[in-house]
Amino acid sequence: TKMNTIGGEVLEGINKAIEIAEKDYRGLVIGNDGPNFSAGANLALVFMFAVEQEFDEIDFAIRAFQNTSMRIRYSSVPVVVAPHGLTLGGGCEMSMHADKVQAAAETYIGLVEFGVGLIPGGGGSKEFAVRFADSLEDGDIELNGLKNRFLTIATAKVSTSAAEAFDLGIFRAGKDAVTLNRSRLLADARQSVIDLAQSGYIQPAHRKVKVLGKQGPETEQPSAGDD
């Protein structure tokens, strides 16, 4: 479809692609030639499950998405995601878990779930918290900073370009990159995979995430599948 929504078949395909890449290839590019990278998860299906009170199905779908995000993060080969056009919700979350994002200049990316009354559940909310924690230095004011990050989610902000996605904290300076010529996007993403592999890519180790409790004290929580 033109919007490339993410359903069970897409998640299954990504997991299978990573499995094949780990066995036979140097890495993996996740991208497509459609008008848009992805409008996110199939919310019509989620709505149908909710109306029919099939909450176990919703739980299964969310876990499948989270597990796929983490499969991208912790694969044994580099995974580069190449977004373009609309990259919303789950499409944004998929990008945020890549080893590198190679984005088209015209990429409109963001976590939009709050706009329809949902909390992003595919790993994006966690990723904002992780990136904020990683940016902290001794003496920084933590609670206000984290609140500002989550305002980006609460207001369902979408970048007006790939450049603005760096300002929103969706793309990472020094890691992610932008391709100006759309027709070069997948070629540049492929080269990024090769560069990562040749530079001695090592499978990331599972880590702990700093979180803020009710009053904002610093605590440590084990990964528990979240990161």
Tab-separated table of C-alpha atoms in Angstrom:
chain	number	residue	atom	x	y	z
A	1	THR	CA	0.000	0.000	0.000
A	2	LYS	CA	1.038	3.641	-0.396
A	3	MET	CA	1.199	4.109	3.374
A	4	ASN	CA	3.060	0.844	4.135
A	5	THR	CA	1.366	0.138	7.455
A	6	ILE	CA	3.093	-2.398	9.674
A	7	GLY	CA	1.164	-5.575	10.416
A	8	GLY	CA	2.108	-9.070	11.515
A	9	GLU	CA	3.366	-10.040	8.069
A	10	VAL	CA	5.795	-7.097	7.954
A	11	LEU	CA	7.140	-7.902	11.432
A	12	GLU	CA	7.543	-11.536	10.444
A	13	GLY	CA	9.365	-10.497	7.297
A	14	ILE	CA	11.793	-8.257	9.203
A	15	ASN	CA	12.596	-11.000	11.707
A	16	LYS	CA	13.151	-13.481	8.875
A	17	ALA	CA	15.343	-11.000	7.000
A	18	ILE	CA	17.527	-10.460	10.079
A	19	GLU	CA	17.804	-14.224	10.554
A	20	ILE	CA	18.942	-14.676	6.938
A	21	ALA	CA	21.330	-11.712	7.133
A	22	GLU	CA	22.939	-13.016	10.315
A	23	LYS	CA	23.566	-16.346	8.622
A	24	ASP	CA	24.671	-15.358	5.133
A	25	TYR	CA	25.257	-11.604	4.775
A	26	ARG	CA	27.230	-8.668	6.182
A	27	GLY	CA	24.165	-6.731	7.288
A	28	LEU	CA	20.669	-5.584	6.403
A	29	VAL	CA	18.981	-2.497	4.953
A	30	ILE	CA	15.320	-1.919	5.845
A	31	GLY	CA	13.776	0.340	3.227
A	32	ASN	CA	11.359	0.455	0.316
A	33	ASP	CA	10.596	2.283	-2.920
A	34	GLY	CA	7.046	3.306	-1.996
A	35	PRO	CA	5.868	6.925	-1.753
A	36	ASN	CA	6.279	6.714	2.056
A	37	PHE	CA	8.444	4.598	4.340
A	38	SER	CA	5.604	3.744	6.737
A	39	ALA	CA	2.587	5.307	8.397
A	40	GLY	CA	3.147	3.014	11.368
A	41	ALA	CA	1.265	0.116	12.884
A	42	ASN	CA	-2.121	-0.946	11.540
A	43	LEU	CA	-4.246	0.963	14.063
A	44	ALA	CA	-7.479	-0.137	12.380
A	45	LEU	CA	-6.649	-3.670	13.484
A	46	VAL	CA	-5.862	-2.481	17.022
A	47	PHE	CA	-9.169	-0.592	17.104
A	48	MET	CA	-11.042	-3.702	15.981
A	49	PHE	CA	-9.419	-5.786	18.710
A	50	ALA	CA	-10.272	-3.109	21.294
A	51	VAL	CA	-13.930	-2.932	20.245
A	52	GLU	CA	-14.180	-6.712	20.449
A	53	GLN	CA	-12.286	-6.680	23.768
A	54	GLU	CA	-9.641	-9.019	22.355
A	55	PHE	CA	-7.035	-7.662	24.743
A	56	ASP	CA	-4.832	-10.757	24.513
A	57	GLU	CA	-4.528	-10.098	20.770
A	58	ILE	CA	-3.510	-6.489	21.452
A	59	ASP	CA	-0.951	-7.654	24.002
A	60	PHE	CA	0.452	-10.155	21.499
A	61	ALA	CA	0.684	-7.501	18.768
A	62	ILE	CA	2.479	-5.027	21.043
A	63	ARG	CA	4.939	-7.666	22.242
A	64	ALA	CA	5.614	-8.741	18.662
A	65	PHE	CA	6.427	-5.143	17.715
A	66	GLN	CA	8.614	-4.589	20.784
A	67	ASN	CA	10.473	-7.845	20.150
A	68	THR	CA	11.072	-6.847	16.533
A	69	SER	CA	12.429	-3.459	17.610
A	70	MET	CA	14.818	-5.182	19.981
A	71	ARG	CA	15.742	-7.738	17.307
A	72	ILE	CA	16.848	-4.800	15.152
A	73	ARG	CA	18.802	-3.324	18.082
A	74	TYR	CA	20.572	-6.522	19.127
A	75	SER	CA	21.172	-8.293	15.813
A	76	SER	CA	24.634	-9.755	15.285
A	77	VAL	CA	25.002	-7.859	11.982
A	78	PRO	CA	24.516	-4.116	11.376
A	79	VAL	CA	20.989	-2.992	10.485
A	80	VAL	CA	20.497	0.326	8.686
A	81	VAL	CA	16.994	1.764	8.278
A	82	ALA	CA	16.371	4.057	5.295
A	83	PRO	CA	13.241	6.156	5.935
A	84	HIS	CA	11.701	8.654	3.529
A	85	GLY	CA	8.448	10.545	3.243
A	86	LEU	CA	6.008	9.785	6.043
A	87	THR	CA	7.758	7.777	8.761
A	88	LEU	CA	5.257	7.770	11.578
A	89	GLY	CA	4.613	5.852	14.774
A	90	GLY	CA	6.004	2.360	14.365
A	91	GLY	CA	8.024	3.437	11.333
A	92	CYS	CA	9.716	6.020	13.542
A	93	GLU	CA	10.282	3.450	16.306
A	94	MET	CA	11.870	1.035	13.855
A	95	SER	CA	14.262	3.777	12.760
A	96	MET	CA	15.167	4.642	16.367
A	97	HIS	CA	16.408	1.087	17.002
A	98	ALA	CA	18.703	0.862	13.959
A	99	ASP	CA	22.486	0.860	14.196
A	100	LYS	CA	22.276	3.776	11.791
A	101	VAL	CA	19.537	5.718	10.036
A	102	GLN	CA	20.217	6.800	6.459
A	103	ALA	CA	17.283	9.143	5.876
A	104	ALA	CA	16.072	10.959	2.807
A	105	ALA	CA	16.175	14.734	3.239
A	106	GLU	CA	12.401	14.788	2.856
A	107	THR	CA	11.556	12.577	5.814
A	108	TYR	CA	8.613	13.505	8.000
A	109	ILE	CA	9.169	11.446	11.118
A	110	GLY	CA	7.651	11.341	14.571
A	111	LEU	CA	5.702	9.430	17.200
A	112	VAL	CA	2.116	10.372	16.411
A	113	GLU	CA	0.202	7.884	18.566
A	114	PHE	CA	-0.806	10.469	21.177
A	115	GLY	CA	-2.822	12.178	18.448
A	116	VAL	CA	-5.246	9.242	18.467
A	117	GLY	CA	-5.141	8.707	22.225
A	118	LEU	CA	-2.440	6.028	22.374
A	119	ILE	CA	0.967	5.861	24.040
A	120	PRO	CA	3.773	4.768	21.672
A	121	GLY	CA	4.333	1.113	22.587
A	122	GLY	CA	6.862	-0.191	20.085
A	123	GLY	CA	9.932	1.061	21.934
A	124	GLY	CA	9.898	4.751	21.016
A	125	SER	CA	8.962	6.049	24.468
A	126	LYS	CA	11.727	3.970	26.003
A	127	GLU	CA	14.182	5.173	23.384
A	128	PHE	CA	13.536	8.827	24.263
A	129	ALA	CA	14.244	7.996	27.920
A	130	VAL	CA	17.421	6.092	26.985
A	131	ARG	CA	18.743	8.913	24.850
A	132	PHE	CA	17.989	11.483	27.520
A	133	ALA	CA	19.763	9.371	30.157
A	134	ASP	CA	22.782	8.970	27.874
A	135	SER	CA	22.967	12.751	27.399
A	136	LEU	CA	23.070	13.536	31.116
A	137	GLU	CA	26.195	14.877	32.744
A	138	ASP	CA	26.894	15.238	36.466
A	139	GLY	CA	24.834	18.034	37.973
A	140	ASP	CA	22.271	18.220	35.165
A	141	ILE	CA	18.662	18.895	36.130
A	142	GLU	CA	17.046	15.608	35.229
A	143	LEU	CA	13.291	15.824	35.732
A	144	ASN	CA	12.688	18.939	33.614
A	145	GLY	CA	14.897	17.608	30.845
A	146	LEU	CA	13.035	14.302	30.676
A	147	LYS	CA	9.720	16.144	30.760
A	148	ASN	CA	10.766	18.189	27.735
A	149	ARG	CA	11.676	15.035	25.828
A	150	PHE	CA	8.298	13.483	26.537
A	151	LEU	CA	6.527	16.669	25.458
A	152	THR	CA	7.713	15.743	21.966
A	153	ILE	CA	5.707	12.535	22.301
A	154	ALA	CA	2.743	14.163	24.060
A	155	THR	CA	2.353	16.767	21.309
A	156	ALA	CA	2.804	14.135	18.549
A	157	LYS	CA	5.478	16.257	16.853
A	158	VAL	CA	6.507	15.293	13.337
A	159	SER	CA	9.696	16.678	11.815
A	160	THR	CA	9.335	18.898	8.755
A	161	SER	CA	12.550	17.403	7.370
A	162	ALA	CA	15.302	14.951	8.218
A	163	ALA	CA	17.337	17.897	9.540
A	164	GLU	CA	14.670	18.776	12.112
A	165	ALA	CA	14.560	15.152	13.267
A	166	PHE	CA	18.028	15.721	14.753
A	167	ASP	CA	16.682	18.688	16.732
A	168	LEU	CA	13.787	16.568	18.040
A	169	GLY	CA	16.167	13.839	19.245
A	170	ILE	CA	14.797	11.250	16.817
A	171	PHE	CA	18.026	11.120	14.809
A	172	ARG	CA	21.457	11.111	16.490
A	173	ALA	CA	24.195	13.565	15.572
A	174	GLY	CA	27.382	11.763	14.594
A	175	LYS	CA	25.577	8.460	13.965
A	176	ASP	CA	22.652	8.990	11.617
A	177	ALA	CA	22.963	10.575	8.174
A	178	VAL	CA	20.917	12.245	5.442
A	179	THR	CA	20.812	11.583	1.707
A	180	LEU	CA	19.812	14.631	-0.338
A	181	ASN	CA	19.175	12.745	-3.580
A	182	ARG	CA	16.229	10.392	-2.962
A	183	SER	CA	17.315	8.073	-5.781
A	184	ARG	CA	20.598	7.459	-3.904
A	185	LEU	CA	18.954	6.550	-0.583
A	186	LEU	CA	19.085	2.745	-0.715
A	187	ALA	CA	22.576	2.799	-2.273
A	188	ASP	CA	23.818	5.058	0.530
A	189	ALA	CA	22.126	2.825	3.130
A	190	ARG	CA	23.784	-0.235	1.601
A	191	GLN	CA	27.180	1.480	1.758
A	192	SER	CA	26.510	2.370	5.412
A	193	VAL	CA	25.943	-1.314	6.194
A	194	ILE	CA	29.199	-2.258	4.454
A	195	ASP	CA	31.097	0.483	6.304
A	196	LEU	CA	29.710	-0.671	9.668
A	197	ALA	CA	30.603	-4.291	8.926
A	198	GLN	CA	34.115	-3.438	7.762
A	199	SER	CA	34.782	-1.236	10.788
A	200	GLY	CA	34.494	-4.300	13.030
A	201	TYR	CA	30.826	-4.308	14.013
A	202	ILE	CA	30.183	-5.978	17.359
A	203	GLN	CA	26.748	-7.116	18.491
A	204	PRO	CA	25.574	-4.650	21.174
A	205	ALA	CA	25.444	-5.895	24.752
A	206	HIS	CA	22.198	-5.648	26.683
A	207	ARG	CA	22.300	-2.703	29.029
A	208	LYS	CA	20.645	-1.040	31.967
A	209	VAL	CA	18.527	2.080	31.600
A	210	LYS	CA	18.475	4.996	34.014
A	211	VAL	CA	14.895	5.885	34.942
A	212	LEU	CA	13.302	8.572	37.111
A	213	GLY	CA	10.852	7.536	39.826
A	214	LYS	CA	7.911	9.509	41.241
A	215	GLN	CA	10.077	12.249	42.734
A	216	GLY	CA	12.821	11.974	40.162
A	217	PRO	CA	15.473	10.002	42.111
A	218	GLU	CA	18.014	8.185	40.003
A	219	THR	CA	17.471	4.419	39.945
A	220	GLU	CA	18.708	1.540	37.841
A	221	GLN	CA	16.378	-0.984	36.257
A	222	PRO	CA	17.392	-4.180	34.438
A	223	SER	CA	16.600	-4.439	30.758
A	224	ALA	CA	13.575	-6.786	31.106
A	225	GLY	CA	13.151	-6.758	27.359
A	226	ASP	CA	12.886	-2.965	27.140
A	227	ASP	CA	16.528	-2.359	26.352
